[in-house]
mmCIF file of C-alpha atoms and ligand atoms in Angstrom:
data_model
loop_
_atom_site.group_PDB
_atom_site.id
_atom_site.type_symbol
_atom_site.label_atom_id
_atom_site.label_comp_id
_atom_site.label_asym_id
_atom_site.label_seq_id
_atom_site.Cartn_x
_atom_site.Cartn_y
_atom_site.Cartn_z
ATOM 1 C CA UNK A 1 69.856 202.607 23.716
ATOM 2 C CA UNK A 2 69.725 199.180 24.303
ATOM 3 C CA UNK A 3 66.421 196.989 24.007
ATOM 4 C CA UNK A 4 65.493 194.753 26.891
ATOM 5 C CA UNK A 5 62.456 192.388 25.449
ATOM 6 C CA UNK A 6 60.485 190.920 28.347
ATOM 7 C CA UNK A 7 58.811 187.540 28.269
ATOM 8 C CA UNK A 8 56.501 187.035 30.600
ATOM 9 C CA UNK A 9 54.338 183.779 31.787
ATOM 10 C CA UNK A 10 51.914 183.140 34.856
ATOM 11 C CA UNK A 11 55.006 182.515 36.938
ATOM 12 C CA UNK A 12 55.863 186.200 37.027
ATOM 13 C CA UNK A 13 52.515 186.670 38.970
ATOM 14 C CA UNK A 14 52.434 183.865 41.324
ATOM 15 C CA UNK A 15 53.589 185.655 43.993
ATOM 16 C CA UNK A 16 51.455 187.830 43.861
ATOM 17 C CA UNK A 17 48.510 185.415 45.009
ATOM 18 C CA UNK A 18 47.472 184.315 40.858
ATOM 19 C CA UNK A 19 47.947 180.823 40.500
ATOM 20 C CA UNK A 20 49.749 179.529 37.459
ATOM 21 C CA UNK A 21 47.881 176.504 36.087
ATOM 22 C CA UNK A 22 50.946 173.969 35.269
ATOM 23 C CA UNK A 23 51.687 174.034 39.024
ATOM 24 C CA UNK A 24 48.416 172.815 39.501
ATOM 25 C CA UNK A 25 47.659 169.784 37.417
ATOM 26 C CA UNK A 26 46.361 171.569 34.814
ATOM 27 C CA UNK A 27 43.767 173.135 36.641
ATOM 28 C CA UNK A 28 43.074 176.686 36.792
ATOM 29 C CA UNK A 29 42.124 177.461 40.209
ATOM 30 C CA UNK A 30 40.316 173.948 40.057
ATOM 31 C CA UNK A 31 39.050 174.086 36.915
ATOM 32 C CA UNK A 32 39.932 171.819 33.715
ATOM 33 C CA UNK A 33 41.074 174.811 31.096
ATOM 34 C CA UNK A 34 39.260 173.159 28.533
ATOM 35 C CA UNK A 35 36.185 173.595 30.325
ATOM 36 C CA UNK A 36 36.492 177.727 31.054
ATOM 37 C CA UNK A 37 39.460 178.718 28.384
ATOM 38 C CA UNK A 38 37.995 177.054 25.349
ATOM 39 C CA UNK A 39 35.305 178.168 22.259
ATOM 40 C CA UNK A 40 33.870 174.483 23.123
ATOM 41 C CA UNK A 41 33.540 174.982 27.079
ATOM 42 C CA UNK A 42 31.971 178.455 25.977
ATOM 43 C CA UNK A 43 29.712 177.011 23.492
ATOM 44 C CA UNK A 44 28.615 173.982 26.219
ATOM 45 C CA UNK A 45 28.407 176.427 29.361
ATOM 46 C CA UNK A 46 28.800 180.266 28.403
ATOM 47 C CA UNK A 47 27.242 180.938 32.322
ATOM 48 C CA UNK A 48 30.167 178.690 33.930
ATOM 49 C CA UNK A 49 32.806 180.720 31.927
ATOM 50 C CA UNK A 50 31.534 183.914 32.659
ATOM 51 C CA UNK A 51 31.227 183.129 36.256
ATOM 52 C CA UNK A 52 34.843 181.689 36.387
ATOM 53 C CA UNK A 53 36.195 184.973 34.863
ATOM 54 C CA UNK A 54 34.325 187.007 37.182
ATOM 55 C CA UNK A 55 35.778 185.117 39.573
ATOM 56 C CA UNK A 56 39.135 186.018 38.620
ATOM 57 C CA UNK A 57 38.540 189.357 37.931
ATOM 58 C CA UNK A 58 37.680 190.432 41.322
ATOM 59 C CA UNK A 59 40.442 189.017 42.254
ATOM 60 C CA UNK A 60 42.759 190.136 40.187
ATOM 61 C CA UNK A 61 41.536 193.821 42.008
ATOM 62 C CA UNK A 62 42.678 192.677 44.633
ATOM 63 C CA UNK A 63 46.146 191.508 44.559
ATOM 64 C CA UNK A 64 49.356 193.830 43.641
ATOM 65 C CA UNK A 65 52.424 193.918 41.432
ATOM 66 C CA UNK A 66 55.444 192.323 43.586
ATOM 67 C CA UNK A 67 59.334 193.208 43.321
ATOM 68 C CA UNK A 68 59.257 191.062 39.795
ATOM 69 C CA UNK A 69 57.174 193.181 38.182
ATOM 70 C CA UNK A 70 58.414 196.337 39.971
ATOM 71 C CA UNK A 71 61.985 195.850 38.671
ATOM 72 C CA UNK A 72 61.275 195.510 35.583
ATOM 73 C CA UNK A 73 59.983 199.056 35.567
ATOM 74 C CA UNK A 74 63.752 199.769 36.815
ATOM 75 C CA UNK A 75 65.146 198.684 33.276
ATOM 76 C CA UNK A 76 63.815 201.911 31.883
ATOM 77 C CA UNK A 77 66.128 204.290 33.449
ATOM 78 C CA UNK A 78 68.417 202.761 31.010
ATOM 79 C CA UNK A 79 66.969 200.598 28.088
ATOM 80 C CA UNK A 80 64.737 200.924 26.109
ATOM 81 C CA UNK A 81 62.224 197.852 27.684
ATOM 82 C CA UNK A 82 59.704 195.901 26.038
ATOM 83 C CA UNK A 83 57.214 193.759 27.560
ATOM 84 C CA UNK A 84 55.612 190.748 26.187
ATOM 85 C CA UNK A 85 53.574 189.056 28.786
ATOM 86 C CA UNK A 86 50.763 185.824 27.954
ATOM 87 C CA UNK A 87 49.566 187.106 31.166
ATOM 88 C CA UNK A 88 45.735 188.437 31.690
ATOM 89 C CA UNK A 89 46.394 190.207 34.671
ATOM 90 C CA UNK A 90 47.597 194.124 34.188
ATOM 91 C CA UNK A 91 49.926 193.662 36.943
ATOM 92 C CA UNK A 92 52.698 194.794 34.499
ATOM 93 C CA UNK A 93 50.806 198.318 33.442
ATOM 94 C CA UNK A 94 50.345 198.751 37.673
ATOM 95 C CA UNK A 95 54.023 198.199 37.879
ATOM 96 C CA UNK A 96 54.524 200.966 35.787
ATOM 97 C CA UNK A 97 55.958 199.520 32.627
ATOM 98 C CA UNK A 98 54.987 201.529 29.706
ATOM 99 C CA UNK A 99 55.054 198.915 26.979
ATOM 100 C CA UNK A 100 53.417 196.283 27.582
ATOM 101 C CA UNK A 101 51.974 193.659 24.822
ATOM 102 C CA UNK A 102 49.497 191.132 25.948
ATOM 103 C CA UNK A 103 49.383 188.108 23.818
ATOM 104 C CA UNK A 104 46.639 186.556 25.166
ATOM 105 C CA UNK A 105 44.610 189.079 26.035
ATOM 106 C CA UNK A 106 43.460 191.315 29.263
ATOM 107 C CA UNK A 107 41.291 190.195 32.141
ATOM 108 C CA UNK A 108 39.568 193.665 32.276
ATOM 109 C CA UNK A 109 38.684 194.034 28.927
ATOM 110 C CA UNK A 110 35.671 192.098 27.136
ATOM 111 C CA UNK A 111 34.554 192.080 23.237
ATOM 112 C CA UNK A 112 31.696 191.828 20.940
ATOM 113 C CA UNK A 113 30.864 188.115 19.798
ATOM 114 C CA UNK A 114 29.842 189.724 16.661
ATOM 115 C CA UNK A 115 32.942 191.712 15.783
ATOM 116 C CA UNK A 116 36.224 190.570 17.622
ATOM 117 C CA UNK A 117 37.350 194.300 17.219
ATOM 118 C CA UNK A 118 34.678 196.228 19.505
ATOM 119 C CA UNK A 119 36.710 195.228 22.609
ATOM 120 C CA UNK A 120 35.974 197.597 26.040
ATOM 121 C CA UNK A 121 37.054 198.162 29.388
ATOM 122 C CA UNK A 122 34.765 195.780 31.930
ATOM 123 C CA UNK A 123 36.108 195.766 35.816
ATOM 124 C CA UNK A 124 32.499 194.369 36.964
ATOM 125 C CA UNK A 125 30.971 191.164 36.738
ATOM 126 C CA UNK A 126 30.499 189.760 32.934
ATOM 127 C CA UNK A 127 26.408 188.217 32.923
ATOM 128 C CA UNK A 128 24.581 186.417 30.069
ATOM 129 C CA UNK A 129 22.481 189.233 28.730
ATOM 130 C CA UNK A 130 25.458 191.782 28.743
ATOM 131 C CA UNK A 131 25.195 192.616 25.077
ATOM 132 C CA UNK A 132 27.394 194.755 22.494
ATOM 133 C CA UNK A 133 25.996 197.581 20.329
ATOM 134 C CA UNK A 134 24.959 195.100 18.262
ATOM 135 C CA UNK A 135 23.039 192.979 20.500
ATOM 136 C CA UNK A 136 25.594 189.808 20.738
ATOM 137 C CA UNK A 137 26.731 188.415 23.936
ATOM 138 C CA UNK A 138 29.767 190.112 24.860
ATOM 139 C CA UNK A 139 33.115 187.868 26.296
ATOM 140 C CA UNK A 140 36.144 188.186 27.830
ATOM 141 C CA UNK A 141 38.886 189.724 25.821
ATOM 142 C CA UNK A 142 40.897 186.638 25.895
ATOM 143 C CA UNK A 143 42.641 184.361 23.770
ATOM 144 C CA UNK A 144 41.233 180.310 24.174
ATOM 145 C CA UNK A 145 43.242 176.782 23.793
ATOM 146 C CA UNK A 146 42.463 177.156 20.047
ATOM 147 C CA UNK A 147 41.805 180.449 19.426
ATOM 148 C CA UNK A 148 43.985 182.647 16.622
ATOM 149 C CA UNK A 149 46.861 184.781 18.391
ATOM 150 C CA UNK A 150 46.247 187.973 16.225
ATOM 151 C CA UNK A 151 49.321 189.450 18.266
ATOM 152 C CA UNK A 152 52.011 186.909 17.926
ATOM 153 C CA UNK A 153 53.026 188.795 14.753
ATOM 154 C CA UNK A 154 53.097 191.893 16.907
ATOM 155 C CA UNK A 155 55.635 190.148 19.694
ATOM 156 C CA UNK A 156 57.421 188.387 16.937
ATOM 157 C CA UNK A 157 58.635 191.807 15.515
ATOM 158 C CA UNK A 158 59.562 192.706 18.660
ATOM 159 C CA UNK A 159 61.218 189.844 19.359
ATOM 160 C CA UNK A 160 63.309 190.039 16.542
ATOM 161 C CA UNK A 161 64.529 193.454 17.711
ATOM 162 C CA UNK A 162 65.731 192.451 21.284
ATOM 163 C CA UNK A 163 69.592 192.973 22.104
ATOM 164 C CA UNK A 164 68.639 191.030 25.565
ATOM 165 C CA UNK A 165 65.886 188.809 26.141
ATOM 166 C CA UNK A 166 64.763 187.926 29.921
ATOM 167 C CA UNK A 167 61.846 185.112 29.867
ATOM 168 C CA UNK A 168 60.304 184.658 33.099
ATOM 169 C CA UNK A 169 58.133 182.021 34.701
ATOM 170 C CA UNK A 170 56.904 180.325 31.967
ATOM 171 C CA UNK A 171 56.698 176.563 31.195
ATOM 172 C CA UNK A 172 56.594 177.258 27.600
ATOM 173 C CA UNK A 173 54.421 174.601 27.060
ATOM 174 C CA UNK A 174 51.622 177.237 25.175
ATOM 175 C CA UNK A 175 52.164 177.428 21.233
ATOM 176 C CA UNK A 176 52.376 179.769 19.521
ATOM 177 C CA UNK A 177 53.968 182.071 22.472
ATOM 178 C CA UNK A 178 56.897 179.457 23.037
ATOM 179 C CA UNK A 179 58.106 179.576 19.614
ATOM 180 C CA UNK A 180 59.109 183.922 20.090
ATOM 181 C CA UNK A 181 62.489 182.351 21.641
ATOM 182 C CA UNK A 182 62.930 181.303 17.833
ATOM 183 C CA UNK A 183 62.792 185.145 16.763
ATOM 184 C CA UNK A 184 65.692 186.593 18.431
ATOM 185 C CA UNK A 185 69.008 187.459 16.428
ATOM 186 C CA UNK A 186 71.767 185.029 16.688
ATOM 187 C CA UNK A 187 74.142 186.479 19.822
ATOM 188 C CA UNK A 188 71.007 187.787 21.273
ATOM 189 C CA UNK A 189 71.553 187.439 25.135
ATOM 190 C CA UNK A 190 68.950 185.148 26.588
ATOM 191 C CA UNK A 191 68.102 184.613 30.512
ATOM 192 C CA UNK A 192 65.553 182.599 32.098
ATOM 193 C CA UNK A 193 63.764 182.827 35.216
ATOM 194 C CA UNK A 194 62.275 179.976 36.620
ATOM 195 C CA UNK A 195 62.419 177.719 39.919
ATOM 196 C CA UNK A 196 61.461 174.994 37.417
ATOM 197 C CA UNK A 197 63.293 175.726 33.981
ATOM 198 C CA UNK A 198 62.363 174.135 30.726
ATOM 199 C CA UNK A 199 65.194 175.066 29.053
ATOM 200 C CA UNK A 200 68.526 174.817 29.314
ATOM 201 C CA UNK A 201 71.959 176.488 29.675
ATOM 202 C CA UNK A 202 73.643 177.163 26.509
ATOM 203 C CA UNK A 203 76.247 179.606 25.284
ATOM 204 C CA UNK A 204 73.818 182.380 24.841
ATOM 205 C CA UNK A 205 71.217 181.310 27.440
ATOM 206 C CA UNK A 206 71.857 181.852 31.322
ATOM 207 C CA UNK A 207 69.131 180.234 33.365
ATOM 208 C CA UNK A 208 68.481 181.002 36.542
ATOM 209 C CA UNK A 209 66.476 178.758 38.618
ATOM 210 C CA UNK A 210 65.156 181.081 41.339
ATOM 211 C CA UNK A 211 61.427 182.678 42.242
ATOM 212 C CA UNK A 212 60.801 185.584 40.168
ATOM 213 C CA UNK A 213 60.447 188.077 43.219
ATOM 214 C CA UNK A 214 64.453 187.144 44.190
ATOM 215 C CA UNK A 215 66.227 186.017 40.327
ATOM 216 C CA UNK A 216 64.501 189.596 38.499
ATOM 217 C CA UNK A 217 65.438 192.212 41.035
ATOM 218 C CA UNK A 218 68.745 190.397 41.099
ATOM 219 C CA UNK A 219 69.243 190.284 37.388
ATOM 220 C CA UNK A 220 68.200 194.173 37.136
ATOM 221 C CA UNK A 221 70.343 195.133 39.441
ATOM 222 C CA UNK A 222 73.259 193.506 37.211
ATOM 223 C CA UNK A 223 72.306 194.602 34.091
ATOM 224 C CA UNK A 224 71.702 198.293 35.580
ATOM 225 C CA UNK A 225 75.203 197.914 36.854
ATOM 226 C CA UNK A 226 76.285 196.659 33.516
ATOM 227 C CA UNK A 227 75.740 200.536 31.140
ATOM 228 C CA UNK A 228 77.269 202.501 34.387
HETATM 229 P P1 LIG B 1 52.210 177.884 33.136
HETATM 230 O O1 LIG B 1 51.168 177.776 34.205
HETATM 231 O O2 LIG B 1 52.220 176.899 32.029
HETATM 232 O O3 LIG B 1 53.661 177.787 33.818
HETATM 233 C C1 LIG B 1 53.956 178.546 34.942
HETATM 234 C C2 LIG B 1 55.456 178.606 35.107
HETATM 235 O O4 LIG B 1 55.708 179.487 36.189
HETATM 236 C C3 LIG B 1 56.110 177.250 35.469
HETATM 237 O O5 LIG B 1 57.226 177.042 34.633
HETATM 238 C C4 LIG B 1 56.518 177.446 36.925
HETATM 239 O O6 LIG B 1 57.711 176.749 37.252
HETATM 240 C C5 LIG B 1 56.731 178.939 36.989
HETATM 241 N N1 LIG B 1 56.617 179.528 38.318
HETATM 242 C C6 LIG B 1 55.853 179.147 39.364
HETATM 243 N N2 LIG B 1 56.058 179.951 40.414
HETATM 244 C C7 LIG B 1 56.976 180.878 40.024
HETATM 245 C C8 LIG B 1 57.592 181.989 40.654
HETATM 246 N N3 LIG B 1 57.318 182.326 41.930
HETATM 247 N N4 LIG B 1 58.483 182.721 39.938
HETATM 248 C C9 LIG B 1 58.780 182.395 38.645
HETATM 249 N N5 LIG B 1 58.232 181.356 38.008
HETATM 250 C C10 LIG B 1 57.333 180.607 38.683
HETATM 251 O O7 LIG B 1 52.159 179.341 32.628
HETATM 252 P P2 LIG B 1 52.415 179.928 31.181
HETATM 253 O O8 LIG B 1 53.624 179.315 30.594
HETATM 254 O O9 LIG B 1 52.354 181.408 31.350
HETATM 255 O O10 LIG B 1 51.176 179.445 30.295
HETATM 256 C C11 LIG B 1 49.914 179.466 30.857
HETATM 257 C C12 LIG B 1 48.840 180.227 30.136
HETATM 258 O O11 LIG B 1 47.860 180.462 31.157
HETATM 259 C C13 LIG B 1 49.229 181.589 29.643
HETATM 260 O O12 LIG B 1 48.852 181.633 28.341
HETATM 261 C C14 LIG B 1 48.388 182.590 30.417
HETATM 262 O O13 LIG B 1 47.586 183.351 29.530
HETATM 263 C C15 LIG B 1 47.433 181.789 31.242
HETATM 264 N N6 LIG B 1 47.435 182.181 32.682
HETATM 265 C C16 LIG B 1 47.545 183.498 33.000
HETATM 266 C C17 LIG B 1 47.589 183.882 34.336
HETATM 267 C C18 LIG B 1 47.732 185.353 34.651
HETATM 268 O O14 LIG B 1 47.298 186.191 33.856
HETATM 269 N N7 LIG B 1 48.361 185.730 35.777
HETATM 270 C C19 LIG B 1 47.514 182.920 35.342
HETATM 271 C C20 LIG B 1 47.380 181.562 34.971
HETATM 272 C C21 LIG B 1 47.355 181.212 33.618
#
């Protein structure tokens, strides 16, 4: 079987109502990223980031996969599919994908500040006073601007492994996630889905410059079409 590797950036869940930050100035949902998405912004204001990812948690319960993430789920009737997202949201796992690697972490998990490994499911508000085992403040499970990627190893393997890689909606602007493009075999079959593409055309690398709820189903449909 085949292996479809999946790269996945905010893009992928704009439409479904989560904002992607580049489109934005920078801002996340009005917010400077160094300010809520670093160990410096924690450090200065721990209540501010808590409350900003409390914020996005309930909202993230309340939005839905869209036809991106749902045909991706399609790819598994006949490859084996692999899913690499630097997304937060679990809008992938909803979908129904069944491998699905987050590099940056998960929204509705949080961790020890003690030991980065004692990592739990949270779906509530996040408070100062909300304490491991251990009695440390616990955080979101999520990787900051300057924070270690301990799965980039992880999604480099895998990226090694892809016969066709599909990136979509990402600026590729975030190190060290960008550089996976570097992993794949030479040959390896790349697309890109973007309405604003950083990247461009080569012999391996079709981009397609579309939304990812029209350019993924589209693509799917193809390479479905493709093994029959
Ligand atoms: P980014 O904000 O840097 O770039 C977003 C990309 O999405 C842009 O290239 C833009 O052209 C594209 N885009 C916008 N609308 C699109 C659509 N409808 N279909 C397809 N593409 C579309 O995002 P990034 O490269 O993923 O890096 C941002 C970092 O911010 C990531 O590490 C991620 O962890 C974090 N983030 C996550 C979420 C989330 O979990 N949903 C949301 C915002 C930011």
């Amino acid at each position: 079987m085949r292996h479809i590797v999946v790269l996945t950036g905010a893009g992928i869940s704009a439409e479904s109502g989560i904002k992607t930050f580049r489109d934005a100035d920078g801002l996340w949902e009005g917010h400077d990223i160094m300010e809520v998405a670093s160990p410096q912004g924690w450090e200065r204001n721990t209540k501010k980031v808590l409350q900003f990812y409390n914020e996005r948690r309930k909202q993230l319960l309340t939005v839905e996969p869209n036809p991106a993430h749902l045909a991706i789920v399609k790819l598994e009737e006949k490859y084996k599919v692999s899913v690499v997202t630097q997304n937060i949201d679990d809008l992938h796992e909803r979908a129904g994908s069944t491998n699905v690697t987050h590099l940056h972490g998960e929204l509705l998990k949080v961790r020890s500040t003690f030991n980065e490994n004692l990592v739990m499911d949270w779906r509530s508000d996040l408070n100062p006073g909300d304490f491991c085992e251990h009695n440390f403040q616990l955080r979101p499970h999520v990787v900051w601007f300057g924070e270690a990627v301990p799965m980039f190893p992880v999604a480099a393997e895998i990226t090694e492994k892809a016969d066709i890689l599909i990136i979509i909606g990402t600026s590729l602007q975030v190190y060290p996630a960008a550089a996976l493009i570097d992993f794949v075999k030479q040959g390896t079959k790349i697309y890109f889905i973007d309405p604003k593409p950083t990247i461009s055309p080569g012999p391996d690398i079709t981009v397609i410059s579309e939304k990812a709820s029209v350019g993924v189903p589209n693509l799917v449909d193809q390479l479905l079409e493709i093994t029959t």
